[in-house]
mmCIF file of C-alpha atoms and ligand atoms in Angstrom:
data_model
loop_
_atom_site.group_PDB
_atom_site.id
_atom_site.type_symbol
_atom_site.label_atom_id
_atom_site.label_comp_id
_atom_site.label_asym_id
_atom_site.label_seq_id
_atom_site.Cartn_x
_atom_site.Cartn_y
_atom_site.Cartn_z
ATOM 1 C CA UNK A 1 -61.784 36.567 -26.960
ATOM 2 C CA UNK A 2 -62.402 40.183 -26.270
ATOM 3 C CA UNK A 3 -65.116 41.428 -24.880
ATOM 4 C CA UNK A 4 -67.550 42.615 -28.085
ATOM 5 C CA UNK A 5 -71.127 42.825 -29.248
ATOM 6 C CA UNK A 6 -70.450 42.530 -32.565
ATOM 7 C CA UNK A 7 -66.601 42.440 -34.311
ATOM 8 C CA UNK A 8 -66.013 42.029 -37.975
ATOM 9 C CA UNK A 9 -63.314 39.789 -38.756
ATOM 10 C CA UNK A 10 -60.731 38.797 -41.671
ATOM 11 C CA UNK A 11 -59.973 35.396 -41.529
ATOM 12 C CA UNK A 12 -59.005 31.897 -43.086
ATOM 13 C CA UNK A 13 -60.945 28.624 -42.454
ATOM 14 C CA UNK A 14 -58.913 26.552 -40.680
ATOM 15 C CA UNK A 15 -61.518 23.230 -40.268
ATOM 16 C CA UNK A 16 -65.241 22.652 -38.759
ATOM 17 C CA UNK A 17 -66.585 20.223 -36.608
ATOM 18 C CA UNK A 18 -70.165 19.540 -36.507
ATOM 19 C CA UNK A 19 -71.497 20.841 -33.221
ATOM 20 C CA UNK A 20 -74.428 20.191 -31.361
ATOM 21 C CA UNK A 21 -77.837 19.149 -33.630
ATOM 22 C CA UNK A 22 -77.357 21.173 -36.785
ATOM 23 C CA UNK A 23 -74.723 23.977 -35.461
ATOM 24 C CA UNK A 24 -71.132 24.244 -37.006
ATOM 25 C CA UNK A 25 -67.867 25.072 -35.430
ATOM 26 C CA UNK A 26 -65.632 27.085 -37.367
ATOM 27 C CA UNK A 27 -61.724 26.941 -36.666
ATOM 28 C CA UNK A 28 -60.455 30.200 -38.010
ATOM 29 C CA UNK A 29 -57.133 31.955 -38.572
ATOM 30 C CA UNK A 30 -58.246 36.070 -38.341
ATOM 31 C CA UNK A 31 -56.316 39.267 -39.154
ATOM 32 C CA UNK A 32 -57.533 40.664 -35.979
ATOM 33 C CA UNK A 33 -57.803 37.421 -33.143
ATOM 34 C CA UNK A 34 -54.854 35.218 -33.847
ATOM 35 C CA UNK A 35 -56.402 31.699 -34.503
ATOM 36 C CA UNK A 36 -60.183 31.543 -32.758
ATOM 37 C CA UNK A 37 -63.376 29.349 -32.907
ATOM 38 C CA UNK A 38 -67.035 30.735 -33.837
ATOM 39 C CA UNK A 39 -70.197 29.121 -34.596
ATOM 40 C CA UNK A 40 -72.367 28.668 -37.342
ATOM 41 C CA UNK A 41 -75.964 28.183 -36.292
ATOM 42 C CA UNK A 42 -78.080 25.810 -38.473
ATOM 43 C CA UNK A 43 -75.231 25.575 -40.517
ATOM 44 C CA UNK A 44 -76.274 21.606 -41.150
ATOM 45 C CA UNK A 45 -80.090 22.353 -42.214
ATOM 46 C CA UNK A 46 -80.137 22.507 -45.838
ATOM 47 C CA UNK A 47 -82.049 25.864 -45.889
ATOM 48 C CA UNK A 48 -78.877 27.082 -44.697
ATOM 49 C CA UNK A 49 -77.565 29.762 -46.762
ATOM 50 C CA UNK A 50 -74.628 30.867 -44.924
ATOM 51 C CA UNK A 51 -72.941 27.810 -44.651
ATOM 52 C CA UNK A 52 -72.317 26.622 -48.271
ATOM 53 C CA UNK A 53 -69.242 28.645 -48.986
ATOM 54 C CA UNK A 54 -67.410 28.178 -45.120
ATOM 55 C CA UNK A 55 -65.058 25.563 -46.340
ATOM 56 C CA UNK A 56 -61.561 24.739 -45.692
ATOM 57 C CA UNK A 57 -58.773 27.159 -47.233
ATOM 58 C CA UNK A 58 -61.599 29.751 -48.098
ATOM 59 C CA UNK A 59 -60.687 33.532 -46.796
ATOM 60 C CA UNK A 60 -63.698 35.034 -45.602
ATOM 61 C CA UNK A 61 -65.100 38.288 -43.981
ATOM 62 C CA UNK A 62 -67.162 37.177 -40.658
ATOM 63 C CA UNK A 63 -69.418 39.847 -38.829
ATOM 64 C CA UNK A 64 -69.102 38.142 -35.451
ATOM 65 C CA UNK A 65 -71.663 38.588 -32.062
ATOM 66 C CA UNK A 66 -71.109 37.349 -28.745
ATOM 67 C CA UNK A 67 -72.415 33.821 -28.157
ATOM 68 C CA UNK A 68 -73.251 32.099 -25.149
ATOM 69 C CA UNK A 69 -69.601 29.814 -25.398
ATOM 70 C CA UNK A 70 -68.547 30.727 -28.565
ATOM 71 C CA UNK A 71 -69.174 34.071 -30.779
ATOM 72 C CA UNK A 72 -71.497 33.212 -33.690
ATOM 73 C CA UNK A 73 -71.424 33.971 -37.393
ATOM 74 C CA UNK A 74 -74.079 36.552 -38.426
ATOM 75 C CA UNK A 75 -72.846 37.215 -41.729
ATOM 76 C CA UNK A 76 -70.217 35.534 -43.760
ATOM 77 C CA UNK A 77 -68.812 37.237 -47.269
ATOM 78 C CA UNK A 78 -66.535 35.330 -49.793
ATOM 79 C CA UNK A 79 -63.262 36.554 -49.928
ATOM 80 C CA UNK A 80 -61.488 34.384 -52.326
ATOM 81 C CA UNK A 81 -62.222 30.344 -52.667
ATOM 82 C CA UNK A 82 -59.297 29.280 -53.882
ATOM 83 C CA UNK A 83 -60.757 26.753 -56.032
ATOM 84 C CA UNK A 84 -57.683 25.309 -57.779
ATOM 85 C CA UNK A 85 -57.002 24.021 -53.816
ATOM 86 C CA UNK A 86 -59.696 21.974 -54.083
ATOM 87 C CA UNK A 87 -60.203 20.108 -57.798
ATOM 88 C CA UNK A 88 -56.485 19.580 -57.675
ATOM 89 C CA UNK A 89 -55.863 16.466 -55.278
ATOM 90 C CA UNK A 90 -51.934 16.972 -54.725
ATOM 91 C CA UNK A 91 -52.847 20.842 -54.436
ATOM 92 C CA UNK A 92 -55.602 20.060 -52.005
ATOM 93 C CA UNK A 93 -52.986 18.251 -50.016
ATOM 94 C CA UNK A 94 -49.908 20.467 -50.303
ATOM 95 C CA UNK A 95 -53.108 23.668 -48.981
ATOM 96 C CA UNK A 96 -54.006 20.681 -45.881
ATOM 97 C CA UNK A 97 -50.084 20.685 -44.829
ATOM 98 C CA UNK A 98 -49.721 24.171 -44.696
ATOM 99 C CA UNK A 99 -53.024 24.833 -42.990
ATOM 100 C CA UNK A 100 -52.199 21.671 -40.589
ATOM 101 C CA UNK A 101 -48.650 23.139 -39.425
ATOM 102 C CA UNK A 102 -50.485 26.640 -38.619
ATOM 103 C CA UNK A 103 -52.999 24.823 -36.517
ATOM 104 C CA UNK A 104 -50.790 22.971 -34.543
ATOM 105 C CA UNK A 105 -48.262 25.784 -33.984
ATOM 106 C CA UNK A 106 -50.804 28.234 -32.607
ATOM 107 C CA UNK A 107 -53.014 28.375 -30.052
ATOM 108 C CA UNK A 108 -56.490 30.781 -29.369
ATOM 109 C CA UNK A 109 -54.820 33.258 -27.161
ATOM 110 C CA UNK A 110 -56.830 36.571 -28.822
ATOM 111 C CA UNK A 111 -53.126 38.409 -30.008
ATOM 112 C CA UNK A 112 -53.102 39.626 -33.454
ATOM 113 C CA UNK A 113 -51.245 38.232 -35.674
ATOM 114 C CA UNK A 114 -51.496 39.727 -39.237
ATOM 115 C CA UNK A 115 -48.073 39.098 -40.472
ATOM 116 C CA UNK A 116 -49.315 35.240 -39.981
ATOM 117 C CA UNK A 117 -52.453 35.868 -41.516
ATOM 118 C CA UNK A 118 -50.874 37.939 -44.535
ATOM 119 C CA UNK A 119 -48.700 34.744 -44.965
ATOM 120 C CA UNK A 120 -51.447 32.348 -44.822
ATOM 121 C CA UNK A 121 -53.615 34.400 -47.525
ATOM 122 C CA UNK A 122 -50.269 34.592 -50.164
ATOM 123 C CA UNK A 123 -49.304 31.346 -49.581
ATOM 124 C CA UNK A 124 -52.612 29.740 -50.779
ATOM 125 C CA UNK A 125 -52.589 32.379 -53.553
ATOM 126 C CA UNK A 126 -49.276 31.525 -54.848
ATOM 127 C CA UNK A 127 -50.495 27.624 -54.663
ATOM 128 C CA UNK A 128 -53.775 28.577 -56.707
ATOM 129 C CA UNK A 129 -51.895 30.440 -59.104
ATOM 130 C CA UNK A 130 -49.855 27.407 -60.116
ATOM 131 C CA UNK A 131 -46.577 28.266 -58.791
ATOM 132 C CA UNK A 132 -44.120 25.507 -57.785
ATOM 133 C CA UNK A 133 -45.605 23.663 -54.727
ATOM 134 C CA UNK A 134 -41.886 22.960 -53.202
ATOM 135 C CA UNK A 135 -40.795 26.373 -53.294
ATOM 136 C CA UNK A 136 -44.462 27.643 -52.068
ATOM 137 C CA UNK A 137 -44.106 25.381 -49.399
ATOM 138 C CA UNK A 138 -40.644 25.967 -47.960
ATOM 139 C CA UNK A 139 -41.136 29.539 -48.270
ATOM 140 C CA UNK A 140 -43.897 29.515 -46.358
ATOM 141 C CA UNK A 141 -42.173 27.423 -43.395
ATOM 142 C CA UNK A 142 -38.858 29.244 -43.254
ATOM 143 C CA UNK A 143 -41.511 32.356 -42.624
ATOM 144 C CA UNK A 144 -43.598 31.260 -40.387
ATOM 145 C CA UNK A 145 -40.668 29.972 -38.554
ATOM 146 C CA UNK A 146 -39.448 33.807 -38.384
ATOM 147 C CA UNK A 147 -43.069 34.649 -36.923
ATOM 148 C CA UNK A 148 -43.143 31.386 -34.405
ATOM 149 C CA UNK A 149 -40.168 32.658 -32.529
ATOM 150 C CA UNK A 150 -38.040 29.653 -33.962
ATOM 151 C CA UNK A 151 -35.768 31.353 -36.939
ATOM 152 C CA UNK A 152 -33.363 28.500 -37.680
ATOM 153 C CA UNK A 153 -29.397 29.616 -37.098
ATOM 154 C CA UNK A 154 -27.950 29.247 -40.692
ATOM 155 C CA UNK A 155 -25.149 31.289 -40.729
ATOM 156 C CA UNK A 156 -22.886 30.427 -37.748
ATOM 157 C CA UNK A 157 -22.303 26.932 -36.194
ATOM 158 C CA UNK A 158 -25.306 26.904 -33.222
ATOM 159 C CA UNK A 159 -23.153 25.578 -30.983
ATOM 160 C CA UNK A 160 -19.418 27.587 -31.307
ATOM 161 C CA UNK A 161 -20.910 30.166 -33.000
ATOM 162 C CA UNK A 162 -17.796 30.099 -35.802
ATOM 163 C CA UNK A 163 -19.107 31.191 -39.369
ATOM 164 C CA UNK A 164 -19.966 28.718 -41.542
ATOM 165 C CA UNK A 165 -17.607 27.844 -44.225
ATOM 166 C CA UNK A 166 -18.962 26.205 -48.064
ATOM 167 C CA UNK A 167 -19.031 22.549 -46.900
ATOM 168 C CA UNK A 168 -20.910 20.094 -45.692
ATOM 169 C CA UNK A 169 -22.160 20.534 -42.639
ATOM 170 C CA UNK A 170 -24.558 19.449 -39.640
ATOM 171 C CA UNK A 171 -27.893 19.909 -38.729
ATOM 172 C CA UNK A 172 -29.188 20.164 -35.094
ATOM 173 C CA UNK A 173 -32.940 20.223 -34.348
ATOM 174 C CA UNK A 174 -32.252 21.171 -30.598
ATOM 175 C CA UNK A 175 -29.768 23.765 -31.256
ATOM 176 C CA UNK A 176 -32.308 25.021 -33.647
ATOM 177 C CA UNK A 177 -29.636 25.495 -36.357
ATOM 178 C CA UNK A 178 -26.303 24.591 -38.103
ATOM 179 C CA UNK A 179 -23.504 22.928 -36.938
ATOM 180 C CA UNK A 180 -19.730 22.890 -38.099
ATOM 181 C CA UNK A 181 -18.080 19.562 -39.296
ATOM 182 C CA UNK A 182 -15.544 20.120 -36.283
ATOM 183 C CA UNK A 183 -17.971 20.587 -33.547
ATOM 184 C CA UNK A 184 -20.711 17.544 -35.390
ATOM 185 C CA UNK A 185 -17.679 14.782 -34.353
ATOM 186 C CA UNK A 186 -18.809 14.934 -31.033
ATOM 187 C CA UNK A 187 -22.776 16.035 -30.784
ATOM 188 C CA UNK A 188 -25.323 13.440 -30.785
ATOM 189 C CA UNK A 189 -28.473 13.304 -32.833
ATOM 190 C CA UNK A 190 -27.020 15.587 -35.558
ATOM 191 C CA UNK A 191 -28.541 15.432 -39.377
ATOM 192 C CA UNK A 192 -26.360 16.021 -42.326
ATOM 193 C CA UNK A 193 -27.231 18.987 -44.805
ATOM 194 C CA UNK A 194 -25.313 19.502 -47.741
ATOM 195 C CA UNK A 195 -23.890 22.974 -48.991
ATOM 196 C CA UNK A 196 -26.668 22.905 -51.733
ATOM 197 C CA UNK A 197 -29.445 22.964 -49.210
ATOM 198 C CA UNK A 198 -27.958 24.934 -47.139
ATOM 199 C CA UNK A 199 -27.615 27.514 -49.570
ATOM 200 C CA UNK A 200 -31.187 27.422 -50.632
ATOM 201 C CA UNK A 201 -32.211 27.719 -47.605
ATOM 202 C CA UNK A 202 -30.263 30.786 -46.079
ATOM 203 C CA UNK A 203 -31.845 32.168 -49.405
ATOM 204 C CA UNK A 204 -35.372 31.371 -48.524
ATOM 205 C CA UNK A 205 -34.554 32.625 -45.195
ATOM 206 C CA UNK A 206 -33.256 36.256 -46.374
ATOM 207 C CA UNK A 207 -35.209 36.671 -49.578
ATOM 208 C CA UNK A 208 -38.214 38.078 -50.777
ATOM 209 C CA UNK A 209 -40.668 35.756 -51.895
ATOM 210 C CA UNK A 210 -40.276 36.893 -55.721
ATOM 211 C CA UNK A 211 -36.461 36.836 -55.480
ATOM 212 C CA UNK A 212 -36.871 33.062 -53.756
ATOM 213 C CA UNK A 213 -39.023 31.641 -56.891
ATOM 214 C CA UNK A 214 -36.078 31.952 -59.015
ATOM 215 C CA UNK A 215 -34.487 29.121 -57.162
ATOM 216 C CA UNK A 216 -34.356 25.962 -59.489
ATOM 217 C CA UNK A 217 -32.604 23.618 -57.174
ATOM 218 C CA UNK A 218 -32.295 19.784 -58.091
ATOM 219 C CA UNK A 219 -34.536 17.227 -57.307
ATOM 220 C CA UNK A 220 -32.223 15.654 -54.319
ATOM 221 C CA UNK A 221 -31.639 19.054 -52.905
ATOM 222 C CA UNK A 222 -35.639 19.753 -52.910
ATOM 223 C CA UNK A 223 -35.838 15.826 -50.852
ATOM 224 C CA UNK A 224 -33.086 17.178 -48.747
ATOM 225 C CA UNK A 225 -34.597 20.501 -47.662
ATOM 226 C CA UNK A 226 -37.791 18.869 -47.307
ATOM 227 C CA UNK A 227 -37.032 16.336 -45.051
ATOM 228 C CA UNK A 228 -35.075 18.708 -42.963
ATOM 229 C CA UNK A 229 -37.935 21.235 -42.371
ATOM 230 C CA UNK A 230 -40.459 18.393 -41.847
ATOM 231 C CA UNK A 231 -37.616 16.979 -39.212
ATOM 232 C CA UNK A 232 -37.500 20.354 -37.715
ATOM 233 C CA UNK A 233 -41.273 21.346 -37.136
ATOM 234 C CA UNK A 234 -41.884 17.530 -35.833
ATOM 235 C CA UNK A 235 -39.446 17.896 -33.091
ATOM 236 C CA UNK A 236 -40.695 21.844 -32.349
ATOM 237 C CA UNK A 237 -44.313 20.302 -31.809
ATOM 238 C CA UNK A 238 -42.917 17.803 -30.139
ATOM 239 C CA UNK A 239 -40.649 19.718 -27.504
ATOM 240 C CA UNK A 240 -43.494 22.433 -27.493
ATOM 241 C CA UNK A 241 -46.301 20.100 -26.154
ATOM 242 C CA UNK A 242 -44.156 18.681 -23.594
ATOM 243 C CA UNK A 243 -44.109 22.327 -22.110
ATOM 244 C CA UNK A 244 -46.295 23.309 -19.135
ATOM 245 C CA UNK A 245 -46.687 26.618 -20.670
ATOM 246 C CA UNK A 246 -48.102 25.536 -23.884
ATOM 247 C CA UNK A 247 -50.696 22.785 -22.674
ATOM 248 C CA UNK A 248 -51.593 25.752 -20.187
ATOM 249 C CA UNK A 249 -52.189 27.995 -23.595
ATOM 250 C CA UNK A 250 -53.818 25.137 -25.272
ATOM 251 C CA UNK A 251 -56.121 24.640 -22.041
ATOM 252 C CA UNK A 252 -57.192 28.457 -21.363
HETATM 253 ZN ZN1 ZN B 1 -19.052 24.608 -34.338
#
C-alpha cells in the first residue's frame, strides 16, 4: 500500500470478512492497487449506510484514508451491481468461479493492474448481459492467463517446438502447452485434446472477444476445453504455492 492520506479507487469486490465488533473487511480488485484489503467501519450496525451496497461482484468507486492496519472506506459510490449475478443461481456461481480464480492467482503487492481489472469489469458485464456462460468463461481464462505470465503454447509442440499439424494431439500442464503425437509416446502425465478444442482455443487465445462469441462449438468440445483449463489453473496454483517466492508475496 502506498503511502496516502486519502486515494480514490476503482475497484471490484472480491469478498468480506467480518472484522473486529461491527467493522468489515473488504477484499478488493482496484484499477489503481492490484488486489488490496480496506475496511469498512460499523459496516455491521444497521444504521450503517455505507455498507448495504459493498457486496460481492459489485464495481465500486472507494475514497480511501489511511487506517491504522488497513486503509478505511470513507465513501463508497455504486458503480454497477450486476444484479442478474445475483437472482440467477448458476450465474451467481459461474460470477464466484471467475472471481475465485482472480483471488487465488494474485496477491496484494500494490502494482497496477488495469488490464486485469478492465477484464474483471467486462467479464461480469458480458455474464449480466446474458451472453453464453462457457464462452464468457473461457474467454476470460485464456486472458487472464495472457496477463498471469502463463500464455499456454498452442501453436508449436512445447517440447520440440515442431508446428502443430490438424490432429490430435497432447496436452502438457508442465510444459504449459501442446504436445505432438510423436513426442506424447514418451512424456508422462500428458492429457489428450482433440483438434476441435484445440482450434477453439488458439481462437480464444488470438481473438477479440466479439470475434470469439461467434464460436458455436459442440457440447463435448465445450466439456473438453473446460476440463482442460480447469486442469491447467489447478496445477498453476498448485506449482505456484509450492514456490518460496509466492508464499513470500502472499506473506508480505
Ligand atoms: Zn513434439
Amino acid at each position: 500500500m502506498p503511502d496516502f492520506h486519502s486515494f480514490r479507487v476503482e475497484a471490484v469486490i472480491l469478498r468480506h470478512n467480518d472484522y473486529g465488533e461491527a467493522d468489515r473487511m473488504l477484499t478488493l480488485y482496484t484499477a489503481q492497487l492490484g488486489k488490496t484489503r480496506a475496511l469498512v467501519k460499523g459496516a455491521r450496525k444497521i444504521t450503517s449506510r455505507k455498507a448495504g451496497h459493498l457486496e460481492p461482484f459489485t464495481q465500486v468507486k472507494l475514497q480511501l484514508a489511511k487506517g491504522r492496519d488497513l486503509p478505511l472506506v470513507t465513501q463508497a459510490d455504486t458503480v454497477e451491481t450486476f444484479l442478474p449475478l445475483r437472482e440467477n443461481l448458476m450465474l451467481t456461481s459461474q460470477a464466484s468461479y471467475i472471481i475465485e480464480l482472480l483471488d487465488r492467482f494474485t496477491y496484494e503487492d500494490g502494482s497496477e493492474n488495469s488490464s486485469i481489472f478492465r477484464l474483471l469489469t467486462d467479464t461480469l458485464s458480458r455474464l449480466a448481459a446474458g451472453a453464453s456462460p462457457w464462452l464468457v468463461t473461457r474467454y476470460y481464462e485464456m486472458r487472464l492467463l495472457d496477463y498471469l505470465g502463463f500464455r499456454p503454447q498452442l501453436f508449436q509442440c512445447a517440447n520440440c517446438r515442431r508446428e502443430i499439424l490438424p490432429e490430435d494431439q497432447y496436452f502438457s500442464f508442465s510444459a504449459g502447452g501442446v504436445i505432438c503425437p510423436t513426442c506424447g509416446r514418451g512424456l508422462p502425465r500428458l492429457k489428450p485434446i482433440s483438434t476441435e478444442t484445440l482450434k477453439y482455443l488458439r481462437h480464444f487465445q488470438r481473438s477479440t472477444y466479439a470475434a470469439a462469441s461467434r464460436a458455436q462449438p459442440a457440447t463435448e468440445v465445450q466439456a473438453e476445453a473446460e476440463s482442460l483449463m480447469q486442469g491447467y489453473f489447478t496445477f498453476l496454483l498448485e506449482r505456484e504455492l509450492n514456490t518460496p517466492g509466492f508464499l513470500k508475496k502472499i506473506k508480505s
